[in-house]
């Protein structure tokens, strides 16, 4: 009770201060458990946000209260108690480790298999002082890191945390945030809109080709992934950016529920290539303790000839609920979705895409590779909608499932809605098994059973792996093998 | 090098090998002939360690070691190579990648330096040239869309690259055109040495004109019913198996 009282006072005092548009110092590092309007206000105050954003969050929160948790996906999990979650905690300074010697050897083994350089291993494992060292290692020196930022600025590219963007570029955030995924969109996206705390903002001005893959940079920051992330990327006319989120290294997180929102806006002749590698903790063999990952990702191809491609490698999480989508509004716009989803042990994935064709001559490609092993369930769920004005729109879908063992499941659920008489929709689906013959053939050439499995599955995923940024493809290949460990024999 | 003693093996409870005894010394090439379904491929699978093939009695010693206790990959790394009667397709895996992975697996097992893509390409190009195989094949997925003959050539290429101590060839000649047969035989002969040995399963005496065997065995109904030298193959060609088994 005493604590509750204290909280109420604290929140009250915070909102009090906020009224004057000035928050100097909030003592608490963590908001009290549970969700309420006060918590939403607390978060907004912590982030020193302007009034309009607080209002937006509150609208989302109030709307969320009227919503029901969706149940249509083929995933099963215990009911989430949303009042039993902490919605804000300041970045925790973990107990710093002195050296890699103190790190869980199992984790180090995985880093080794992935071929992650020693210095980066230190960062990922949270070794004291490693961060600066690694930035040095990757960018050669601190000055190079600065050059990296300077180089982006020179071209007018804005790339910063979303809270910084709210402060420094409010007009852009206000204009675009919620314009692709409205705060009313779906249960998890609405929740995110109310309580998001982290995420990135990226703005590529007209005609600029982002001078570097934003993946290199992200690699280093990946260790600080948040629970409710919000990402907003805007590619103005004729611009291009390749963006990569996530990390091949296994990530443990105390937060079981993750509900991110990603919005992409693509203008005329612009292109965004968005790649994801998701390897959060999947839980143990019995599925205990894994992450629940409910993500809303959507791209709006607003201008003519605009293009977006989503590439994802999903190997982690106990539950993945994720449908990166493309709204193809501009004439001749192009949407692509390339996906590898691997589920092992008790993992469940229900993932796919939505291709909404609105403009003329729009085209979309979907290549989905689902791999199930152990007792896992893997569902591809995809919608292709051709609007009335989508003349000569085209979609080509290839949906391949690979089964390892006979206790797992693969499901394909395509939805097709066609209102255009001239649209062309093609759908191919296959289900296959890794054959004993293939495994034996590889083993006869000297590969262990696990190496054989990794090689065969990598072959199965090849078309998608090729879509990843070069420097990540090699690690992703290794990740495929590691994710399937224990699935044979 | 290889000593097989009274080997019995079953598949799905059905006995296929019914007591095989055979000794292959280093430097020797043994040819095995016999009617369809006799158990020739089964013998090669049992030696290579394929799962599902259960040895019910007997023993196999390879380089003084109990072969049957080793996993298929250990056997491969210790120098046993099986050229498959029906090579297996692995979609999406380039032949070059497959062979490099195999090459390095063996190097690693033996505690030797693994090679990178460039070094590997150099190694493999020597072999493709010798065997008249187009480099373009290296880029294609393992055996996918290969013609019957191409698959067999690819097996010989892998063998030439991995330089095994014990070659097991299961009807590698079937499906090869005359020129390819000569080239493949040359490849196999190049591997012949006093330290290496081979067991060559074939239906055709023609192959044995190119690869002169030290011994020829007739395998019928899971047993070796007759052994002899090269002349036995000629005799078989004349008389056929029916007469031979009856004798
Ligand atoms: N999985 C299986 N289950 C039951 N019987 C099998 C199985 N695999 C093979 N056999 C049988 O084992 C016997 C031996 O087969 P094997 O392939 O060793 O013959 P082979 O001598 O190599 O013949 P070929 O000259 O036609 O290649 C055959 O009768 C075959 O039908
Ligand atoms: Mg056979």
XYZ file of C-alpha atoms and ligand atoms in Angstrom:
768
model
C 0.000 0.000 0.000
C 2.762 2.344 0.942
C 4.358 1.769 -2.379
C 1.147 2.342 -4.244
C 0.675 5.592 -2.378
C 4.164 6.681 -3.198
C 3.565 5.881 -6.832
C 0.414 7.859 -7.023
C 2.182 10.817 -5.504
C 5.073 10.462 -7.796
C 2.990 10.234 -10.889
C 0.909 13.126 -9.711
C 3.956 15.228 -9.113
C 5.322 14.308 -12.477
C 2.205 15.284 -14.341
C 2.085 18.398 -12.249
C 5.518 19.391 -13.412
C 4.640 18.420 -16.896
C 1.846 20.926 -17.027
C 4.466 23.582 -16.910
C 6.252 21.927 -19.739
C 9.257 21.284 -17.613
C 10.423 18.080 -16.068
C 13.747 18.287 -14.414
C 14.218 15.151 -12.512
C 12.179 12.069 -11.952
C 13.627 9.899 -9.291
C 12.192 6.539 -10.149
C 13.950 4.422 -12.720
C 11.059 2.082 -13.123
C 7.388 2.804 -13.415
C 5.207 0.802 -11.075
C 3.910 -2.451 -12.424
C 0.780 -2.490 -14.548
C -0.856 -0.182 -17.039
C -3.051 2.855 -16.506
C -3.387 6.383 -17.832
C -0.987 7.454 -15.159
C 1.623 5.069 -16.415
C 1.198 6.429 -19.928
C 1.657 9.935 -18.578
C 4.668 8.785 -16.600
C 6.347 7.396 -19.701
C 5.619 10.499 -21.704
C 6.968 12.688 -18.937
C 10.077 10.559 -18.612
C 10.673 11.060 -22.294
C 10.029 14.793 -21.968
C 7.500 14.612 -24.724
C 5.351 17.403 -26.100
C 1.666 17.571 -25.327
C 0.503 16.241 -28.729
C 2.375 13.031 -28.294
C 1.016 12.470 -24.822
C -2.464 13.041 -26.206
C -1.791 10.534 -28.955
C -0.563 7.966 -26.470
C -3.615 8.498 -24.306
C -5.974 8.105 -27.253
C -4.241 4.861 -28.054
C -4.465 3.691 -24.469
C -8.181 4.476 -24.240
C -8.786 2.710 -27.504
C -6.779 -0.284 -26.346
C -9.084 -0.674 -23.367
C -11.949 -1.315 -25.785
C -10.083 -3.990 -27.731
C -9.849 -7.740 -27.393
C -6.645 -9.710 -27.693
C -6.744 -11.402 -31.119
C -7.067 -15.155 -31.194
C -7.109 -15.975 -34.884
C -3.422 -16.843 -35.195
C -2.310 -20.454 -34.902
C -0.390 -19.837 -31.741
C -1.194 -20.994 -28.241
C 0.128 -19.459 -25.076
C -1.050 -18.724 -21.587
C -3.123 -15.575 -21.230
C -0.915 -12.530 -20.851
C -1.612 -10.466 -17.751
C -1.043 -6.938 -18.992
C -1.188 -5.614 -15.449
C 1.775 -7.776 -14.545
C 4.237 -5.993 -16.807
C 6.574 -3.110 -16.201
C 6.054 -0.590 -18.972
C 8.941 1.638 -18.215
C 12.355 1.054 -16.833
C 15.431 3.104 -17.451
C 18.174 1.252 -19.304
C 19.607 -0.985 -16.656
C 23.247 -0.972 -15.891
C 23.774 -4.679 -15.615
C 26.396 -6.140 -13.353
C 29.366 -5.531 -15.524
C 31.529 -8.515 -16.231
C 35.245 -8.074 -16.055
C 36.093 -10.259 -19.019
C 34.758 -12.949 -21.298
C 35.945 -15.526 -18.747
C 32.910 -14.630 -16.656
C 30.428 -15.167 -19.459
C 28.217 -18.247 -19.692
C 30.354 -20.712 -21.687
C 27.312 -21.916 -23.596
C 26.721 -18.410 -24.907
C 30.371 -18.054 -25.875
C 30.155 -21.314 -27.760
C 27.329 -19.914 -29.865
C 29.228 -16.671 -30.512
C 32.132 -18.769 -31.665
C 29.990 -20.801 -34.007
C 28.593 -17.621 -35.478
C 32.100 -16.354 -36.021
C 31.547 -13.123 -34.130
C 34.820 -11.283 -33.529
C 36.058 -11.352 -29.920
C 35.579 -7.677 -29.305
C 32.007 -7.747 -30.463
C 31.416 -10.778 -28.268
C 32.444 -8.646 -25.332
C 29.887 -6.012 -26.201
C 27.117 -8.533 -26.639
C 27.928 -10.255 -23.393
C 28.170 -6.966 -21.552
C 31.811 -6.949 -20.592
C 32.935 -3.784 -18.840
C 34.223 -1.069 -21.115
C 33.732 -3.238 -24.144
C 31.338 -0.919 -25.894
C 33.868 1.769 -26.672
C 36.421 -0.802 -27.565
C 34.089 -2.450 -30.039
C 33.100 0.785 -31.680
C 36.811 1.253 -32.165
C 37.192 -2.231 -33.480
C 34.434 -1.918 -35.989
C 35.102 1.583 -37.114
C 38.864 1.437 -36.545
C 38.834 4.417 -34.248
C 36.478 6.721 -32.457
C 37.146 9.357 -35.052
C 35.873 7.002 -37.723
C 32.695 6.509 -35.727
C 32.290 10.241 -35.657
C 32.999 10.366 -39.358
C 30.218 7.848 -39.850
C 27.710 10.158 -38.213
C 29.141 13.183 -39.914
C 28.932 11.472 -43.247
C 25.227 10.786 -42.752
C 24.606 14.367 -41.681
C 26.459 15.683 -44.665
C 23.931 13.991 -46.898
C 21.084 15.186 -44.749
C 20.244 11.743 -43.461
C 18.708 11.797 -40.028
C 19.288 8.653 -38.043
C 18.616 8.770 -34.331
C 16.583 7.294 -31.488
C 12.892 7.986 -31.888
C 12.719 10.027 -28.679
C 15.466 12.264 -29.997
C 13.520 12.706 -33.218
C 10.438 13.722 -31.253
C 12.531 16.443 -29.668
C 14.581 17.570 -32.675
C 12.280 16.885 -35.618
C 8.780 17.029 -34.201
C 7.233 18.132 -37.502
C 8.418 14.950 -39.248
C 7.390 12.640 -36.447
C 4.020 14.316 -36.108
C 3.383 14.081 -39.807
C 4.316 10.443 -40.257
C 3.978 8.527 -37.018
C 0.751 6.553 -37.059
C 0.175 7.369 -40.709
C 0.902 3.807 -41.803
C -0.019 1.942 -38.650
C -2.746 4.035 -36.986
C -3.018 3.825 -33.226
C -6.282 1.928 -33.693
C -4.691 -0.705 -35.904
C -4.567 -3.831 -33.809
C -4.318 -4.862 -30.197
C -0.532 -4.962 -29.971
C 0.114 -1.963 -32.195
C -2.343 0.061 -30.124
C -0.616 -1.043 -26.945
C 2.703 -0.051 -28.473
C 1.343 3.372 -29.428
C 0.413 3.975 -25.808
C 3.620 2.825 -24.176
C 6.499 2.686 -26.687
C 9.806 3.658 -25.161
C 12.560 2.919 -27.656
C 13.175 2.653 -31.339
C 14.788 4.420 -34.240
C 13.993 7.178 -36.612
C 15.461 7.438 -40.046
C 14.877 10.080 -42.672
C 16.465 10.027 -46.114
C 15.940 13.285 -47.972
C 15.056 13.617 -51.609
C 17.487 12.069 -54.056
C 19.887 10.782 -51.432
C 21.271 7.312 -51.571
C 22.164 6.530 -47.974
C 25.958 6.311 -48.128
C 26.173 3.223 -45.972
C 24.247 0.174 -44.912
C 22.721 1.084 -41.626
C 23.424 -2.450 -40.485
C 27.031 -1.999 -39.417
C 26.008 0.621 -36.958
C 23.092 -1.383 -35.717
C 25.183 -4.361 -35.001
C 26.662 -2.537 -32.084
C 23.454 -1.162 -30.736
C 21.497 -4.330 -31.063
C 22.283 -5.280 -27.498
C 19.904 -2.589 -26.311
C 16.675 -3.804 -27.831
C 13.556 -2.638 -26.150
C 10.313 -4.227 -25.276
C 8.002 -1.793 -27.067
C 10.007 -0.439 -29.941
C 8.758 2.030 -32.463
C 10.603 2.538 -35.707
C 9.834 5.108 -38.350
C 11.666 5.343 -41.649
C 10.902 7.890 -44.322
C 12.426 7.688 -47.773
C 11.737 10.800 -49.772
C 11.528 10.946 -53.535
C 14.320 9.123 -55.322
C 16.136 8.087 -52.148
C 17.439 4.706 -51.049
C 18.286 3.106 -47.762
C 19.138 -0.376 -46.586
C 18.349 -0.943 -42.967
C 19.029 -3.917 -40.782
C 17.684 -4.628 -37.339
C 18.453 -7.405 -34.981
C 21.350 -9.614 -34.369
C 22.362 -13.185 -34.998
C 23.767 -13.540 -31.510
C 21.241 -15.046 -29.110
C 19.559 -12.425 -27.018
C 18.105 -12.999 -23.641
C 15.701 -10.508 -22.267
C 13.830 -10.311 -19.001
C 10.807 -8.939 -20.809
C 8.734 -11.765 -22.082
C 6.376 -9.685 -24.179
C 7.702 -7.769 -27.153
C 5.349 -5.705 -29.267
C 7.120 -3.534 -31.800
C 5.748 -1.305 -34.528
C 7.664 -0.421 -37.663
C 6.368 2.086 -40.190
C 7.997 2.752 -43.545
C 7.021 5.543 -45.894
C 8.339 5.440 -49.428
C 7.911 8.262 -51.903
C 8.139 8.321 -55.645
C 11.137 6.423 -57.071
C 12.437 5.697 -53.593
C 13.400 2.357 -52.126
C 13.730 0.870 -48.666
C 15.329 -2.476 -48.074
C 14.535 -3.610 -44.562
C 16.213 -6.706 -43.181
C 15.596 -8.399 -39.874
C 17.426 -11.114 -38.059
C 15.502 -12.144 -34.987
C 17.108 -14.538 -32.562
C 15.524 -13.865 -29.203
C 15.405 -16.527 -26.582
C 13.023 -19.265 -27.773
C 12.609 -20.922 -24.386
C 13.966 -24.312 -23.380
C 13.048 -27.642 -25.021
C 9.720 -27.442 -23.250
C 9.088 -23.895 -24.342
C 9.546 -22.426 -20.877
C 10.714 -18.836 -20.685
C 10.751 -17.826 -24.347
C 9.901 -14.415 -25.731
C 6.441 -13.616 -27.112
C 7.002 -11.486 -30.163
C 3.969 -9.653 -31.554
C 5.092 -7.259 -34.231
C 3.332 -4.914 -36.620
C 5.422 -3.895 -39.607
C 3.996 -2.055 -42.542
C 5.313 -0.129 -45.494
C 3.408 2.408 -47.519
C 4.655 2.752 -51.073
C 3.039 6.109 -51.636
C 4.730 7.312 -54.784
C 5.043 5.987 -58.292
C 7.794 3.440 -58.827
C 8.463 3.189 -55.140
C 9.812 -0.067 -53.797
C 10.066 -1.853 -50.508
C 11.539 -5.191 -49.638
C 11.216 -6.949 -46.326
C 13.716 -9.701 -45.676
C 13.464 -11.582 -42.435
C 15.240 -14.432 -40.759
C 13.176 -15.452 -37.784
C 14.787 -18.095 -35.645
C 14.120 -16.980 -32.099
C 11.191 -16.322 -29.741
C 8.747 -18.825 -28.321
C 5.949 -17.170 -30.257
C 6.277 -15.081 -33.379
C 3.262 -13.176 -34.659
C 4.389 -11.008 -37.477
C 3.172 -9.932 -40.929
C 5.365 -7.284 -42.556
C 3.057 -5.731 -45.101
C 3.176 -3.540 -48.163
C 0.575 -1.036 -49.238
C 1.247 -0.539 -52.912
C -0.484 2.739 -53.542
C 1.730 4.400 -56.120
C 1.456 3.199 -59.704
C 4.203 0.723 -60.618
C 5.212 0.334 -57.005
C 6.859 -2.893 -55.944
C 6.602 -4.877 -52.727
C 8.745 -7.849 -51.794
C 8.685 -10.185 -48.852
C 11.420 -12.729 -48.320
C 11.165 -14.797 -45.212
C 12.875 -17.625 -43.424
C 11.105 -18.791 -40.301
C 12.681 -21.595 -38.334
C 10.889 -23.210 -35.441
C 12.412 -25.924 -33.311
C 11.422 -27.657 -30.064
C 8.213 -25.987 -28.830
C 8.452 -22.764 -30.844
C 5.409 -21.428 -32.670
C 5.507 -19.011 -35.559
C 2.562 -17.504 -37.381
C 4.077 -15.193 -39.918
C 3.635 -13.961 -43.443
C 2.745 -10.783 -45.211
C 0.003 -8.668 -46.688
C 0.327 -7.234 -50.149
C -2.321 -4.609 -50.704
C -2.326 -3.560 -54.347
C -4.041 -0.243 -54.922
C -2.152 1.354 -57.811
C -1.822 0.369 -61.440
C 0.882 -2.060 -62.526
C 1.895 -2.712 -58.969
C 3.738 -5.934 -58.407
C 4.629 -8.042 -55.434
C 6.765 -11.079 -54.775
C 6.516 -13.332 -51.766
C 9.052 -16.034 -51.008
C 8.477 -17.761 -47.735
C 10.584 -20.601 -46.393
C 9.229 -22.210 -43.257
C 11.243 -24.844 -41.437
C 9.843 -26.850 -38.550
C 11.649 -29.287 -36.322
C 11.002 -30.880 -32.952
C 7.415 -30.310 -31.880
C 7.252 -26.844 -33.398
C 4.419 -25.338 -35.417
C 5.064 -23.026 -38.332
C 2.297 -21.191 -40.150
C 2.569 -19.010 -43.213
C -0.358 -16.607 -43.376
C -0.451 -14.262 -46.318
C -2.938 -11.917 -47.873
C -2.835 -10.697 -51.444
C -5.465 -8.081 -52.173
C -5.984 -6.525 -55.582
C -8.032 -3.364 -55.369
C -10.473 -2.222 -58.022
C -7.999 0.245 -59.502
C -5.062 -2.133 -59.442
C -4.985 -2.634 -63.189
C -2.481 -5.187 -64.379
C -1.238 -5.765 -60.883
C 0.787 -8.918 -60.374
C 1.658 -11.122 -57.485
C 3.840 -14.155 -57.366
C 3.947 -16.216 -54.198
C 6.206 -19.148 -53.441
C 5.640 -20.765 -50.141
C 7.867 -23.693 -49.231
C 7.759 -25.688 -46.039
C 10.403 -28.070 -44.835
C 9.761 -30.589 -42.098
C 12.382 -32.208 -39.923
C 11.072 -35.201 -38.040
C 7.418 -36.146 -37.759
C 6.216 -34.347 -34.654
C 6.236 -30.836 -36.093
C 3.740 -29.049 -38.288
C 3.722 -26.676 -41.239
C 0.635 -24.801 -42.358
C -0.013 -22.494 -45.264
C -2.929 -20.098 -45.108
C -3.169 -17.914 -48.197
C -5.915 -15.311 -48.490
C -6.611 -13.907 -51.928
C -9.004 -11.033 -52.578
C -9.221 -9.874 -56.133
C -11.344 -6.992 -57.369
C -9.276 -6.218 -60.429
C -10.168 -7.959 -63.635
C -6.683 -7.581 -65.088
C -4.658 -8.631 -62.070
C -2.566 -11.774 -62.118
C -2.002 -13.817 -59.006
C 0.210 -16.893 -58.845
C 0.640 -19.058 -55.820
C 2.963 -22.022 -55.491
C 3.313 -24.048 -52.349
C 5.417 -27.085 -51.540
C 6.024 -29.167 -48.462
C 9.031 -31.409 -48.246
C 11.045 -33.351 -45.737
C 14.747 -33.557 -45.217
C 15.329 -37.078 -46.444
C 17.439 -39.691 -44.741
C 19.078 -40.175 -48.134
C 20.237 -36.552 -48.276
C 21.594 -36.692 -44.749
C 23.436 -39.917 -45.470
C 24.895 -38.538 -48.683
C 26.350 -35.551 -46.837
C 27.593 -37.678 -43.960
C 29.273 -40.027 -46.387
C 31.257 -37.017 -47.543
C 32.455 -36.359 -44.006
C 29.903 -33.935 -42.589
C 28.463 -34.679 -39.171
C 24.735 -35.173 -38.923
C 24.228 -31.615 -37.676
C 26.485 -30.128 -40.331
C 24.578 -32.099 -42.932
C 21.266 -30.767 -41.673
C 22.593 -27.206 -41.650
C 23.839 -27.541 -45.208
C 20.579 -28.979 -46.513
C 18.424 -26.391 -44.759
C 20.666 -23.577 -45.957
C 20.171 -24.871 -49.470
C 16.433 -24.788 -48.922
C 16.623 -21.146 -47.761
C 19.150 -19.986 -50.314
C 16.932 -17.647 -52.320
C 16.087 -15.711 -49.183
C 19.575 -15.716 -47.653
C 20.833 -14.131 -50.850
C 18.617 -11.128 -50.195
C 20.386 -10.269 -46.953
C 23.142 -7.668 -46.842
C 26.407 -9.414 -47.652
C 28.127 -9.127 -44.315
C 25.134 -10.630 -42.586
C 24.467 -13.487 -44.949
C 27.363 -15.579 -43.691
C 26.313 -15.257 -40.074
C 22.712 -15.945 -40.968
C 23.774 -19.169 -42.650
C 25.511 -20.289 -39.505
C 22.520 -19.221 -37.469
C 20.313 -21.516 -39.520
C 22.479 -24.454 -38.490
C 22.625 -23.444 -34.856
C 18.866 -22.990 -34.619
C 18.360 -26.562 -35.683
C 20.783 -28.118 -33.239
C 19.270 -31.054 -31.463
C 16.705 -31.529 -34.200
C 18.390 -34.615 -35.621
C 19.249 -37.995 -34.207
C 42.972 -52.775 -45.131
C 39.425 -54.142 -45.015
C 38.440 -57.430 -43.493
C 34.812 -58.533 -43.686
C 33.948 -61.672 -41.728
C 30.694 -63.584 -42.024
C 28.684 -60.382 -42.355
C 24.911 -60.635 -42.003
C 22.721 -57.592 -42.435
C 18.995 -56.861 -42.576
C 16.795 -54.034 -43.842
C 13.457 -53.698 -42.158
C 13.877 -57.135 -40.638
C 14.604 -58.782 -43.986
C 17.991 -60.459 -44.299
C 19.831 -59.202 -47.370
C 23.464 -60.052 -46.635
C 23.733 -63.662 -45.611
C 27.315 -64.201 -44.542
C 29.892 -62.285 -46.538
C 33.571 -62.869 -46.003
C 36.034 -60.769 -47.964
C 39.501 -59.389 -47.385
C 40.819 -56.431 -49.338
C 44.473 -55.590 -48.919
C 46.063 -52.234 -49.589
C 46.921 -51.873 -53.244
C 44.155 -54.225 -54.415
C 41.114 -53.634 -56.552
C 38.210 -56.038 -56.141
C 35.327 -56.142 -58.573
C 31.929 -57.339 -57.406
C 29.373 -58.486 -59.944
C 26.030 -60.118 -59.515
C 22.369 -60.080 -60.469
C 19.938 -57.299 -59.622
C 18.825 -57.397 -56.032
C 21.739 -59.589 -54.941
C 22.773 -57.159 -52.199
C 25.687 -55.340 -53.833
C 24.477 -51.848 -52.958
C 23.470 -53.102 -49.547
C 27.043 -54.211 -48.931
C 28.354 -50.784 -49.888
C 25.806 -49.048 -47.616
C 26.649 -51.276 -44.693
C 30.329 -50.477 -45.159
C 29.549 -46.759 -45.325
C 27.271 -46.946 -42.278
C 23.855 -45.996 -43.599
C 21.124 -46.043 -40.960
C 18.386 -48.617 -41.353
C 20.883 -51.248 -42.376
C 21.305 -53.460 -39.362
C 24.270 -55.754 -38.963
C 22.990 -58.843 -37.175
C 26.258 -60.740 -36.989
C 29.804 -60.781 -38.291
C 32.489 -58.126 -38.187
C 34.249 -55.566 -40.338
C 37.736 -54.329 -39.572
C 39.129 -51.308 -41.380
C 42.769 -50.376 -40.885
C 42.727 -52.546 -37.788
C 39.715 -50.758 -36.283
C 36.141 -51.958 -35.726
C 34.465 -50.182 -38.643
C 30.931 -50.894 -37.488
C 31.459 -48.823 -34.331
C 32.083 -45.652 -36.335
C 29.527 -43.094 -37.534
C 29.187 -42.585 -41.315
C 31.050 -39.267 -41.184
C 33.898 -40.749 -39.156
C 34.228 -43.514 -41.712
C 34.318 -40.914 -44.472
C 36.926 -38.844 -42.675
C 39.021 -41.943 -42.157
C 39.182 -42.392 -45.896
C 36.156 -44.395 -47.044
C 34.385 -42.969 -50.062
C 31.219 -44.334 -51.605
C 30.340 -43.326 -55.145
C 26.569 -43.764 -55.089
C 24.618 -45.829 -57.587
C 21.962 -43.118 -57.379
C 23.603 -39.824 -56.377
C 21.330 -37.655 -54.244
C 20.057 -34.167 -55.121
C 20.547 -31.339 -52.655
C 18.594 -28.325 -53.899
C 20.073 -24.883 -53.285
C 23.552 -26.133 -52.380
C 26.126 -25.367 -55.068
C 28.376 -28.297 -55.943
C 31.420 -26.198 -55.156
C 30.063 -25.342 -51.701
C 29.226 -28.956 -51.061
C 32.653 -30.181 -52.035
C 34.458 -27.469 -50.136
C 32.437 -28.276 -47.030
C 33.264 -31.954 -47.425
C 36.928 -31.229 -48.066
C 37.214 -29.031 -45.017
C 35.290 -31.441 -42.808
C 37.933 -34.026 -43.531
C 40.794 -31.554 -43.094
C 39.370 -30.542 -39.736
C 38.906 -34.130 -38.639
C 42.517 -34.832 -39.450
C 43.754 -31.697 -37.745
C 44.884 -30.188 -41.021
C 44.506 -26.666 -42.347
C 41.087 -25.878 -43.835
C 41.105 -24.129 -47.197
C 39.336 -20.946 -48.220
C 37.196 -20.517 -51.318
C 40.100 -19.361 -53.490
C 42.429 -22.189 -52.546
C 39.631 -24.656 -52.957
C 38.832 -23.427 -56.422
C 42.438 -23.965 -57.415
C 42.344 -27.535 -56.103
C 39.093 -28.413 -57.753
C 40.008 -26.879 -61.111
C 42.890 -29.301 -61.456
C 40.458 -32.168 -61.009
C 37.711 -30.841 -63.271
C 40.297 -30.415 -65.990
C 41.568 -33.971 -65.596
C 38.042 -35.307 -65.703
C 36.818 -33.104 -68.525
C 34.113 -31.550 -66.354
C 32.964 -28.023 -67.117
C 33.520 -25.575 -64.249
C 29.970 -24.386 -64.782
C 28.829 -27.568 -63.066
C 30.418 -26.372 -59.821
C 27.901 -23.566 -59.603
C 24.895 -25.790 -60.030
C 23.083 -27.312 -57.088
C 24.378 -30.764 -56.157
C 23.026 -33.257 -58.692
C 19.914 -31.148 -59.334
C 18.978 -31.405 -62.976
C 22.147 -33.342 -63.757
C 21.850 -36.014 -66.410
C 22.475 -39.584 -65.311
C 25.999 -39.486 -66.690
C 26.730 -36.077 -65.173
C 25.773 -37.371 -61.764
C 28.242 -40.211 -62.104
C 31.008 -37.899 -63.276
C 30.291 -35.698 -60.324
C 30.796 -38.661 -58.001
C 34.173 -39.341 -59.585
C 35.082 -35.672 -59.241
C 34.269 -35.718 -55.541
C 36.311 -38.859 -55.113
C 39.289 -37.429 -56.978
C 39.141 -34.404 -54.704
C 38.810 -36.276 -51.440
C 41.463 -38.865 -52.351
C 40.067 -41.706 -50.256
C 42.033 -44.726 -49.083
C 39.169 -47.096 -49.741
C 37.021 -46.442 -52.811
C 33.623 -48.044 -52.986
C 32.167 -47.587 -56.451
C 28.580 -48.666 -56.957
C 27.878 -48.985 -60.673
C 29.727 -45.795 -61.424
C 30.039 -46.940 -65.036
C 26.298 -47.314 -65.605
C 25.033 -44.353 -67.588
C 28.418 -43.112 -68.748
C 29.045 -42.747 -72.470
C 32.139 -44.426 -73.897
C 34.373 -41.362 -73.702
C 33.186 -40.521 -70.208
C 33.803 -44.089 -69.126
C 37.432 -43.854 -70.213
C 37.915 -40.532 -68.492
C 36.287 -41.800 -65.297
C 38.401 -44.955 -65.386
C 41.514 -42.808 -65.823
C 40.455 -40.808 -62.792
C 40.046 -43.954 -60.745
C 43.330 -45.397 -61.973
C 45.121 -42.205 -60.993
C 44.018 -42.874 -57.434
C 45.344 -46.408 -57.475
C 48.413 -46.788 -55.301
C 49.989 -49.360 -53.003
C 48.351 -47.572 -50.055
C 44.856 -47.492 -51.498
C 42.274 -50.112 -52.296
C 38.969 -50.315 -54.127
C 35.753 -52.281 -54.328
C 34.081 -51.811 -57.660
C 30.518 -52.908 -58.215
C 29.626 -53.268 -61.867
C 27.447 -55.174 -64.290
C 29.825 -54.742 -67.209
C 33.089 -56.407 -67.921
C 33.903 -53.423 -70.172
C 34.852 -51.251 -67.194
C 37.300 -53.917 -66.119
C 39.168 -53.505 -69.398
C 40.104 -50.058 -68.165
C 40.423 -50.752 -64.478
C 42.103 -54.098 -64.236
C 40.932 -55.759 -61.019
C 43.061 -58.066 -58.908
C 40.009 -60.113 -57.959
C 36.489 -60.585 -59.204
C 33.661 -61.850 -56.984
C 30.163 -62.928 -57.805
C 27.566 -61.863 -55.265
C 24.231 -63.633 -55.468
C 21.436 -63.750 -52.933
C 23.527 -62.116 -50.234
C 26.534 -64.400 -50.540
C 29.767 -64.472 -52.494
C 29.252 -67.548 -54.614
C 32.403 -67.418 -56.644
C 35.742 -65.590 -56.672
C 38.499 -65.483 -59.226
C 40.690 -63.172 -61.262
C 39.814 -60.959 -64.212
C 38.975 -63.961 -66.389
C 35.949 -64.637 -64.209
C 34.380 -61.436 -65.502
C 34.830 -62.560 -69.075
C 33.374 -65.929 -68.245
C 30.369 -64.274 -66.625
C 29.765 -62.162 -69.663
C 29.600 -65.276 -71.767
C 27.520 -67.514 -69.542
C 25.443 -65.179 -67.387
C 24.697 -65.532 -63.683
C 22.139 -68.324 -63.857
C 24.649 -70.885 -64.991
C 27.286 -69.538 -62.649
C 25.114 -69.828 -59.540
C 24.004 -73.280 -60.543
C 27.610 -74.423 -60.848
N 14.284 -50.535 -47.594
C 14.187 -51.805 -48.039
N 13.245 -52.621 -47.540
C 13.157 -53.915 -47.964
N 13.949 -54.438 -48.903
C 14.913 -53.680 -49.431
C 15.081 -52.320 -49.027
N 16.105 -51.799 -49.707
C 16.563 -52.800 -50.510
N 15.841 -53.910 -50.342
C 16.019 -55.191 -51.035
O 17.317 -55.660 -50.800
C 17.746 -56.424 -51.895
C 19.154 -56.024 -52.273
O 19.146 -54.726 -52.799
P 20.467 -54.025 -53.368
O 20.123 -52.645 -53.717
O 21.575 -54.261 -52.428
O 20.709 -54.896 -54.694
P 21.845 -54.730 -55.787
O 22.605 -55.978 -55.776
O 22.593 -53.481 -55.580
O 20.981 -54.651 -57.123
P 21.181 -53.776 -58.465
O 22.115 -54.551 -59.320
O 19.838 -53.747 -59.068
O 21.691 -52.446 -58.084
C 16.715 -56.220 -52.995
O 15.907 -57.350 -53.062
C 15.934 -55.027 -52.532
O 14.605 -55.070 -52.979
Mg 22.740 -51.680 -56.567
